[in-house]
């Protein structure tokens, strides 16, 4: 089946955060992480069929929902999940919030690895816990975990949790088995629970392999909680569906109780239908999507190398979020992003959104039809020609 990812779909006027939150109608948004593609046909068909029923009452989560998740992880990541380890949620961030509040208390601290997804900061601050930063090492355009620093930070008795972005948003790294085991060993040594955000795990490109943290072995899975969702993979953020899993029944019960206390247990009928359709029928669409996304990345990389060689494109191993090194520009990236938006009508994220370690970077969302990517790069070039 052919999928037309070049089709430009007008999202204005749909209450889209990506498009309708722009300060003017002529802004091209390449910021927040959702895609400008229609989702997979089986998902659209399943939702249309559900709508045709006409009744949308309270909905229990059926066995088919859990079976779809189990089947997907076995096919995609060769990892066997047990239904009793799964909890359905309305998304990864609600799952993260519930996990933090269930497994840590005020006065405790949580390790993060900046530059990292900005909502980790927001959720931790809302939970009232301390934030400990284990900054990633940036060397010759590549990122690595600073294990020496992690060992030092983990030895603090107040640290109870570590959140890892696996694969990493925004730097696009796919952590390998050795890295994850080393991180897990340090956390086990100090009694730290690992929360692994694996929402981008299906968007790993050829030559790389996603390693579920829980697949490392019982000692790791029993001391961890994994969060995921089809929302990034199939462009379903607005449907609000996700899940978590843990082999540790004490953790599971505490998190389930936390979700119940926040009245966050029930999914919408559309969330249920979308996940089942995605995981049972979306593989062909996803395969085509990944090829298109990686071609977009190569197009951007070639364009930057040819027209803006002073900038550096961080290697993209996963996600559709390009991390662009703008160290050659003297202007702070917050001012740079603001100027791109105001003067050139291009909306991208300043790296400082993801911690101080992102101070020389822009994050660019390339999950869009090629003509929009070309337009965005043209705006970027016009701006940098005035700065470099």
Short mmCIF file of C-alpha atoms in Angstrom, two decimals:
data_model
loop_
_atom_site.label_atom_id
_atom_site.label_comp_id
_atom_site.label_asym_id
_atom_site.label_seq_id
_atom_site.Cartn_x
_atom_site.Cartn_y
_atom_site.Cartn_z
CA UNK A 1 0.00 0.00 0.00
CA UNK A 2 1.24 3.47 -0.86
CA UNK A 3 1.00 6.29 1.68
CA UNK A 4 1.14 9.91 0.57
CA UNK A 5 3.31 11.61 3.17
CA UNK A 6 3.84 14.50 0.76
CA UNK A 7 0.20 15.53 1.14
CA UNK A 8 -0.11 18.91 2.86
CA UNK A 9 -3.13 18.93 5.17
CA UNK A 10 -4.43 22.23 6.49
CA UNK A 11 -4.51 21.91 10.28
CA UNK A 12 -5.39 25.54 10.96
CA UNK A 13 -8.72 26.03 12.65
CA UNK A 14 -8.66 22.56 14.27
CA UNK A 15 -7.53 23.86 17.69
CA UNK A 16 -4.13 22.35 16.96
CA UNK A 17 -1.58 23.46 19.56
CA UNK A 18 1.13 23.13 16.95
CA UNK A 19 -0.57 25.34 14.37
CA UNK A 20 -3.29 27.41 16.04
CA UNK A 21 -1.16 28.58 18.99
CA UNK A 22 1.10 30.43 16.54
CA UNK A 23 1.16 34.22 16.94
CA UNK A 24 0.13 34.74 13.31
CA UNK A 25 -1.37 32.77 10.44
CA UNK A 26 1.82 32.87 8.34
CA UNK A 27 4.00 31.02 10.88
CA UNK A 28 5.42 27.62 9.91
CA UNK A 29 5.49 25.51 13.09
CA UNK A 30 8.30 22.98 13.44
CA UNK A 31 8.37 22.83 17.20
CA UNK A 32 6.10 20.61 19.34
CA UNK A 33 6.44 16.85 18.77
CA UNK A 34 3.43 15.89 16.72
CA UNK A 35 3.38 15.07 13.03
CA UNK A 36 1.69 16.76 10.08
CA UNK A 37 0.64 13.42 8.58
CA UNK A 38 -2.68 11.63 8.75
CA UNK A 39 -2.46 8.64 11.04
CA UNK A 40 -2.52 5.06 9.75
CA UNK A 41 -5.66 4.11 7.76
CA UNK A 42 -6.61 1.23 10.11
CA UNK A 43 -6.79 3.72 12.99
CA UNK A 44 -8.98 6.14 11.04
CA UNK A 45 -11.28 3.28 10.01
CA UNK A 46 -11.54 1.98 13.58
CA UNK A 47 -12.40 5.41 14.95
CA UNK A 48 -14.96 6.04 12.21
CA UNK A 49 -16.61 2.72 13.00
CA UNK A 50 -16.69 3.55 16.70
CA UNK A 51 -18.21 6.98 16.01
CA UNK A 52 -20.90 5.41 13.84
CA UNK A 53 -22.15 3.52 16.91
CA UNK A 54 -23.23 6.86 18.32
CA UNK A 55 -22.99 6.08 22.05
CA UNK A 56 -19.89 7.05 24.00
CA UNK A 57 -20.52 6.06 27.59
CA UNK A 58 -18.09 5.04 30.31
CA UNK A 59 -15.79 2.42 28.88
CA UNK A 60 -13.86 -0.39 30.52
CA UNK A 61 -10.45 -1.33 29.13
CA UNK A 62 -10.92 -4.67 27.34
CA UNK A 63 -8.53 -7.59 27.15
CA UNK A 64 -7.91 -6.77 23.46
CA UNK A 65 -6.25 -3.51 24.55
CA UNK A 66 -3.67 -5.32 26.67
CA UNK A 67 -3.19 -8.08 24.11
CA UNK A 68 -2.45 -5.47 21.44
CA UNK A 69 0.30 -3.96 23.63
CA UNK A 70 1.75 -7.37 24.43
CA UNK A 71 1.75 -8.38 20.77
CA UNK A 72 3.33 -5.11 19.67
CA UNK A 73 6.24 -5.29 22.10
CA UNK A 74 6.91 -8.89 21.18
CA UNK A 75 6.96 -8.07 17.44
CA UNK A 76 8.77 -4.75 17.67
CA UNK A 77 11.21 -5.28 20.49
CA UNK A 78 11.26 -9.06 21.10
CA UNK A 79 10.18 -8.45 24.67
CA UNK A 80 7.48 -10.48 26.41
CA UNK A 81 5.09 -8.51 28.60
CA UNK A 82 2.65 -9.95 31.11
CA UNK A 83 -0.83 -8.46 31.34
CA UNK A 84 -0.67 -8.22 35.13
CA UNK A 85 2.33 -5.91 34.82
CA UNK A 86 0.47 -3.39 32.62
CA UNK A 87 -1.51 -0.31 33.63
CA UNK A 88 -3.48 1.70 31.07
CA UNK A 89 -3.11 5.49 31.35
CA UNK A 90 -4.19 8.60 29.52
CA UNK A 91 -0.61 9.25 28.40
CA UNK A 92 3.05 9.08 29.31
CA UNK A 93 3.10 12.32 31.34
CA UNK A 94 0.16 11.28 33.57
CA UNK A 95 1.95 7.94 33.98
CA UNK A 96 5.18 9.74 34.88
CA UNK A 97 3.42 11.99 37.37
CA UNK A 98 1.69 9.07 39.05
CA UNK A 99 4.93 7.06 39.20
CA UNK A 100 6.87 9.92 40.79
CA UNK A 101 4.16 10.65 43.35
CA UNK A 102 3.81 6.96 44.17
CA UNK A 103 7.51 6.16 44.53
CA UNK A 104 8.96 9.39 45.93
CA UNK A 105 7.92 11.97 48.49
CA UNK A 106 8.66 15.61 49.11
CA UNK A 107 12.27 15.93 50.19
CA UNK A 108 13.37 13.12 47.89
CA UNK A 109 15.34 13.81 44.73
CA UNK A 110 15.19 12.51 41.16
CA UNK A 111 18.05 12.29 38.66
CA UNK A 112 17.56 13.51 35.09
CA UNK A 113 20.00 13.65 32.17
CA UNK A 114 19.90 17.03 30.42
CA UNK A 115 19.45 18.19 27.80
CA UNK A 116 16.18 16.31 28.16
CA UNK A 117 12.45 16.52 27.48
CA UNK A 118 11.24 19.71 29.15
CA UNK A 119 8.12 18.15 30.66
CA UNK A 120 10.30 16.08 32.98
CA UNK A 121 11.22 19.34 34.71
CA UNK A 122 7.61 20.47 34.88
CA UNK A 123 6.35 17.17 36.28
CA UNK A 124 9.09 16.94 38.90
CA UNK A 125 8.50 20.49 40.08
CA UNK A 126 4.76 19.85 40.28
CA UNK A 127 5.50 16.77 42.38
CA UNK A 128 7.58 18.77 44.85
CA UNK A 129 10.71 16.63 44.59
CA UNK A 130 14.27 17.80 44.10
CA UNK A 131 15.97 17.69 40.70
CA UNK A 132 19.51 16.34 40.33
CA UNK A 133 21.09 16.83 36.90
CA UNK A 134 23.43 14.22 35.46
CA UNK A 135 24.35 16.13 32.30
CA UNK A 136 25.09 14.16 29.16
CA UNK A 137 28.58 14.48 27.70
CA UNK A 138 28.69 16.21 24.31
CA UNK A 139 31.85 15.45 22.36
CA UNK A 140 32.52 15.82 18.63
CA UNK A 141 28.83 16.03 17.83
CA UNK A 142 27.84 12.95 19.82
CA UNK A 143 26.27 12.35 23.23
CA UNK A 144 27.14 9.90 25.99
CA UNK A 145 26.17 9.30 29.62
CA UNK A 146 28.58 10.68 32.22
CA UNK A 147 28.81 7.58 34.41
CA UNK A 148 31.37 9.01 36.81
CA UNK A 149 29.08 11.93 37.55
CA UNK A 150 26.10 9.56 37.77
CA UNK A 151 27.89 7.46 40.40
CA UNK A 152 28.56 10.57 42.47
CA UNK A 153 25.02 11.89 42.17
CA UNK A 154 23.46 8.47 42.87
CA UNK A 155 25.35 8.15 46.15
CA UNK A 156 23.22 10.95 47.63
CA UNK A 157 20.76 9.24 50.00
CA UNK A 158 17.96 11.64 49.01
CA UNK A 159 17.94 10.31 45.42
CA UNK A 160 15.15 7.77 44.98
CA UNK A 161 14.44 7.79 41.23
CA UNK A 162 16.19 8.25 37.90
CA UNK A 163 14.30 9.15 34.73
CA UNK A 164 15.89 8.07 31.46
CA UNK A 165 14.65 9.10 28.03
CA UNK A 166 15.11 5.89 26.03
CA UNK A 167 15.50 6.70 23.10
CA UNK A 168 16.53 10.20 24.05
CA UNK A 169 14.55 13.34 23.32
CA UNK A 170 15.94 15.75 22.16
CA UNK A 171 19.41 14.46 21.24
CA UNK A 172 18.19 11.44 19.24
CA UNK A 173 20.41 8.82 20.93
CA UNK A 174 19.50 5.14 21.10
CA UNK A 175 21.11 3.83 24.26
CA UNK A 176 22.81 0.46 23.78
CA UNK A 177 22.67 -2.54 26.08
CA UNK A 178 26.02 -1.84 27.73
CA UNK A 179 25.07 1.76 28.54
CA UNK A 180 21.71 0.77 29.99
CA UNK A 181 23.22 -2.03 32.07
CA UNK A 182 25.88 0.28 33.47
CA UNK A 183 23.23 2.84 34.36
CA UNK A 184 21.06 0.12 35.87
CA UNK A 185 23.93 -1.29 37.91
CA UNK A 186 24.66 2.10 39.45
CA UNK A 187 20.99 2.56 40.30
CA UNK A 188 20.72 -0.92 41.83
CA UNK A 189 23.83 -0.31 43.92
CA UNK A 190 22.20 2.77 45.44
CA UNK A 191 18.60 1.51 45.62
CA UNK A 192 17.34 3.90 42.93
CA UNK A 193 14.26 3.07 40.86
CA UNK A 194 14.63 3.69 37.12
CA UNK A 195 11.70 5.22 35.24
CA UNK A 196 12.29 4.60 31.53
CA UNK A 197 10.34 6.80 29.12
CA UNK A 198 10.22 4.71 25.94
CA UNK A 199 7.61 6.67 23.98
CA UNK A 200 9.99 7.05 21.00
CA UNK A 201 10.99 3.37 20.95
CA UNK A 202 9.16 2.58 17.69
CA UNK A 203 10.89 5.41 15.81
CA UNK A 204 14.39 3.90 15.73
CA UNK A 205 16.16 3.95 12.39
CA UNK A 206 18.01 1.25 10.48
CA UNK A 207 21.31 0.29 12.03
CA UNK A 208 20.10 0.87 15.58
CA UNK A 209 18.05 -1.23 17.97
CA UNK A 210 15.86 -0.19 20.85
CA UNK A 211 16.66 -2.02 24.06
CA UNK A 212 13.76 -1.96 26.54
CA UNK A 213 15.25 -1.25 29.96
CA UNK A 214 13.11 -4.01 31.47
CA UNK A 215 14.57 -6.53 28.99
CA UNK A 216 18.00 -6.39 30.65
CA UNK A 217 16.98 -9.04 33.19
CA UNK A 218 14.92 -9.57 36.32
CA UNK A 219 17.16 -7.47 38.58
CA UNK A 220 16.60 -4.47 36.27
CA UNK A 221 12.91 -4.99 35.53
CA UNK A 222 12.09 -5.45 39.21
CA UNK A 223 13.64 -2.08 40.02
CA UNK A 224 12.09 -0.10 37.17
CA UNK A 225 8.92 1.30 35.62
CA UNK A 226 8.57 1.70 31.84
CA UNK A 227 6.28 4.29 30.22
CA UNK A 228 5.09 4.21 26.63
CA UNK A 229 2.32 5.07 24.18
CA UNK A 230 1.44 4.83 20.48
CA UNK A 231 1.00 8.60 20.40
CA UNK A 232 4.40 9.55 18.95
CA UNK A 233 4.53 6.53 16.63
CA UNK A 234 1.08 7.04 15.11
CA UNK A 235 0.46 10.77 15.72
CA UNK A 236 -2.22 10.24 18.36
CA UNK A 237 -1.28 12.80 21.03
CA UNK A 238 -4.76 14.30 21.07
CA UNK A 239 -6.36 10.90 21.66
CA UNK A 240 -4.59 10.70 25.05
CA UNK A 241 -3.63 7.08 25.48
CA UNK A 242 -0.63 5.41 27.06
CA UNK A 243 0.43 2.74 29.49
CA UNK A 244 3.14 1.69 31.89
CA UNK A 245 4.50 -1.64 33.00
CA UNK A 246 6.54 -2.92 35.88
CA UNK A 247 7.38 -6.37 37.19
CA UNK A 248 7.40 -5.03 40.74
CA UNK A 249 3.89 -5.55 42.14
CA UNK A 250 4.55 -3.18 45.04
CA UNK A 251 5.37 -0.41 42.55
CA UNK A 252 2.40 -1.34 40.39
CA UNK A 253 -0.07 -1.21 43.27
CA UNK A 254 1.25 2.13 44.52
CA UNK A 255 1.04 3.65 41.03
CA UNK A 256 -2.44 2.23 40.45
CA UNK A 257 -3.57 3.75 43.74
CA UNK A 258 -2.06 7.10 42.74
CA UNK A 259 -3.88 7.06 39.39
CA UNK A 260 -7.14 6.21 41.16
CA UNK A 261 -6.66 9.07 43.62
CA UNK A 262 -6.36 11.46 40.65
CA UNK A 263 -9.46 9.99 38.93
CA UNK A 264 -7.29 9.01 35.96
CA UNK A 265 -8.22 5.36 35.52
CA UNK A 266 -10.79 5.46 32.72
CA UNK A 267 -9.78 5.74 29.06
CA UNK A 268 -12.05 7.13 26.37
CA UNK A 269 -13.51 4.66 23.88
CA UNK A 270 -11.51 6.41 21.16
CA UNK A 271 -8.23 5.89 23.02
CA UNK A 272 -8.94 2.19 23.31
CA UNK A 273 -9.91 1.74 19.67
CA UNK A 274 -6.96 3.80 18.43
CA UNK A 275 -4.36 1.80 20.34
CA UNK A 276 -5.76 -1.56 19.29
CA UNK A 277 -5.98 -0.53 15.64
CA UNK A 278 -2.48 0.98 15.71
CA UNK A 279 -0.78 -2.03 17.23
CA UNK A 280 -2.79 -4.64 15.34
CA UNK A 281 -2.81 -2.99 11.92
CA UNK A 282 -0.33 -0.11 11.75
CA UNK A 283 2.95 -1.87 10.93
CA UNK A 284 2.95 -1.26 7.18
CA UNK A 285 2.21 2.43 7.64
CA UNK A 286 4.94 2.75 10.29
CA UNK A 287 7.53 1.10 8.06
CA UNK A 288 6.77 3.62 5.31
CA UNK A 289 6.72 6.52 7.78
CA UNK A 290 10.20 5.73 9.12
CA UNK A 291 11.65 5.68 5.61
CA UNK A 292 10.07 9.06 4.89
CA UNK A 293 11.24 10.58 8.17
CA UNK A 294 14.80 9.42 7.68
CA UNK A 295 14.81 10.80 4.14
CA UNK A 296 13.68 14.13 5.65
CA UNK A 297 16.59 13.95 8.08
CA UNK A 298 19.06 13.26 5.28
CA UNK A 299 17.60 16.14 3.25
CA UNK A 300 18.02 18.51 6.20
CA UNK A 301 21.53 17.26 6.96
CA UNK A 302 22.64 17.70 3.35
CA UNK A 303 21.04 21.15 3.17
CA UNK A 304 22.77 22.34 6.34
CA UNK A 305 26.15 20.92 5.32
CA UNK A 306 25.90 22.64 1.94
CA UNK A 307 24.41 26.01 2.88
CA UNK A 308 25.23 26.43 6.60
CA UNK A 309 28.41 24.40 7.18
CA UNK A 310 29.17 26.33 10.36
CA UNK A 311 26.27 24.48 12.03
CA UNK A 312 26.32 20.83 13.08
CA UNK A 313 23.46 18.35 12.80
CA UNK A 314 23.56 15.84 15.65
CA UNK A 315 23.32 12.25 14.31
CA UNK A 316 19.71 11.08 14.39
CA UNK A 317 19.36 7.50 15.59
CA UNK A 318 15.70 7.79 16.62
CA UNK A 319 12.76 10.23 16.86
CA UNK A 320 11.80 12.88 14.29
CA UNK A 321 13.41 15.68 16.28
CA UNK A 322 16.64 17.13 14.91
CA UNK A 323 19.09 18.64 17.41
CA UNK A 324 20.98 21.41 15.63
CA UNK A 325 24.24 22.76 17.08
CA UNK A 326 24.28 26.52 16.60
CA UNK A 327 27.46 27.22 18.56
CA UNK A 328 28.78 29.23 15.60
CA UNK A 329 26.10 31.85 16.19
CA UNK A 330 27.03 34.34 18.90
CA UNK A 331 23.40 35.10 19.73
CA UNK A 332 21.76 33.11 22.61
CA UNK A 333 19.45 30.43 21.21
CA UNK A 334 16.44 31.84 23.05
CA UNK A 335 16.94 35.11 21.18
CA UNK A 336 17.70 33.19 17.99
CA UNK A 337 14.48 31.17 18.21
CA UNK A 338 12.55 34.35 18.97
CA UNK A 339 14.04 36.08 15.94
CA UNK A 340 13.25 33.10 13.71
CA UNK A 341 9.64 33.29 14.85
CA UNK A 342 9.17 37.04 14.70
CA UNK A 343 11.19 37.92 11.60
CA UNK A 344 11.10 34.73 9.54
CA UNK A 345 7.87 33.09 10.72
CA UNK A 346 9.59 29.82 11.61
CA UNK A 347 8.71 28.29 14.99
CA UNK A 348 11.35 25.96 16.45
CA UNK A 349 12.35 25.17 20.03
CA UNK A 350 15.34 26.80 21.71
CA UNK A 351 17.58 24.17 23.30
CA UNK A 352 17.37 25.93 26.65
CA UNK A 353 13.86 24.47 27.01
CA UNK A 354 15.62 21.18 27.75
CA UNK A 355 18.03 22.49 30.37
CA UNK A 356 21.12 24.67 30.39
CA UNK A 357 23.00 22.01 28.42
CA UNK A 358 20.88 22.95 25.40
CA UNK A 359 22.08 26.56 25.33
CA UNK A 360 23.73 26.26 21.89
CA UNK A 361 21.03 24.21 20.17
CA UNK A 362 17.72 24.35 18.36
CA UNK A 363 15.27 21.44 18.19
CA UNK A 364 13.53 21.09 14.84
CA UNK A 365 10.56 18.79 14.16
CA UNK A 366 10.96 17.21 10.71
CA UNK A 367 7.75 15.13 10.79
CA UNK A 368 6.11 17.05 7.99
CA UNK A 369 5.63 16.81 4.22
CA UNK A 370 8.83 17.49 2.30
CA UNK A 371 7.57 20.78 0.82
CA UNK A 372 7.06 22.17 4.33
CA UNK A 373 10.54 21.00 5.36
CA UNK A 374 11.99 22.74 2.31
CA UNK A 375 10.11 25.91 3.21
CA UNK A 376 11.34 25.76 6.79
CA UNK A 377 14.95 25.25 5.77
CA UNK A 378 14.67 28.19 3.40
CA UNK A 379 13.53 30.37 6.30
CA UNK A 380 16.36 29.03 8.45
CA UNK A 381 18.93 29.81 5.75
CA UNK A 382 17.61 33.31 5.27
CA UNK A 383 17.96 33.97 8.99
CA UNK A 384 21.44 32.49 9.32
CA UNK A 385 22.73 34.38 6.28
CA UNK A 386 22.14 37.52 8.33
CA UNK A 387 23.87 36.14 11.41
CA UNK A 388 26.88 34.10 10.31
#
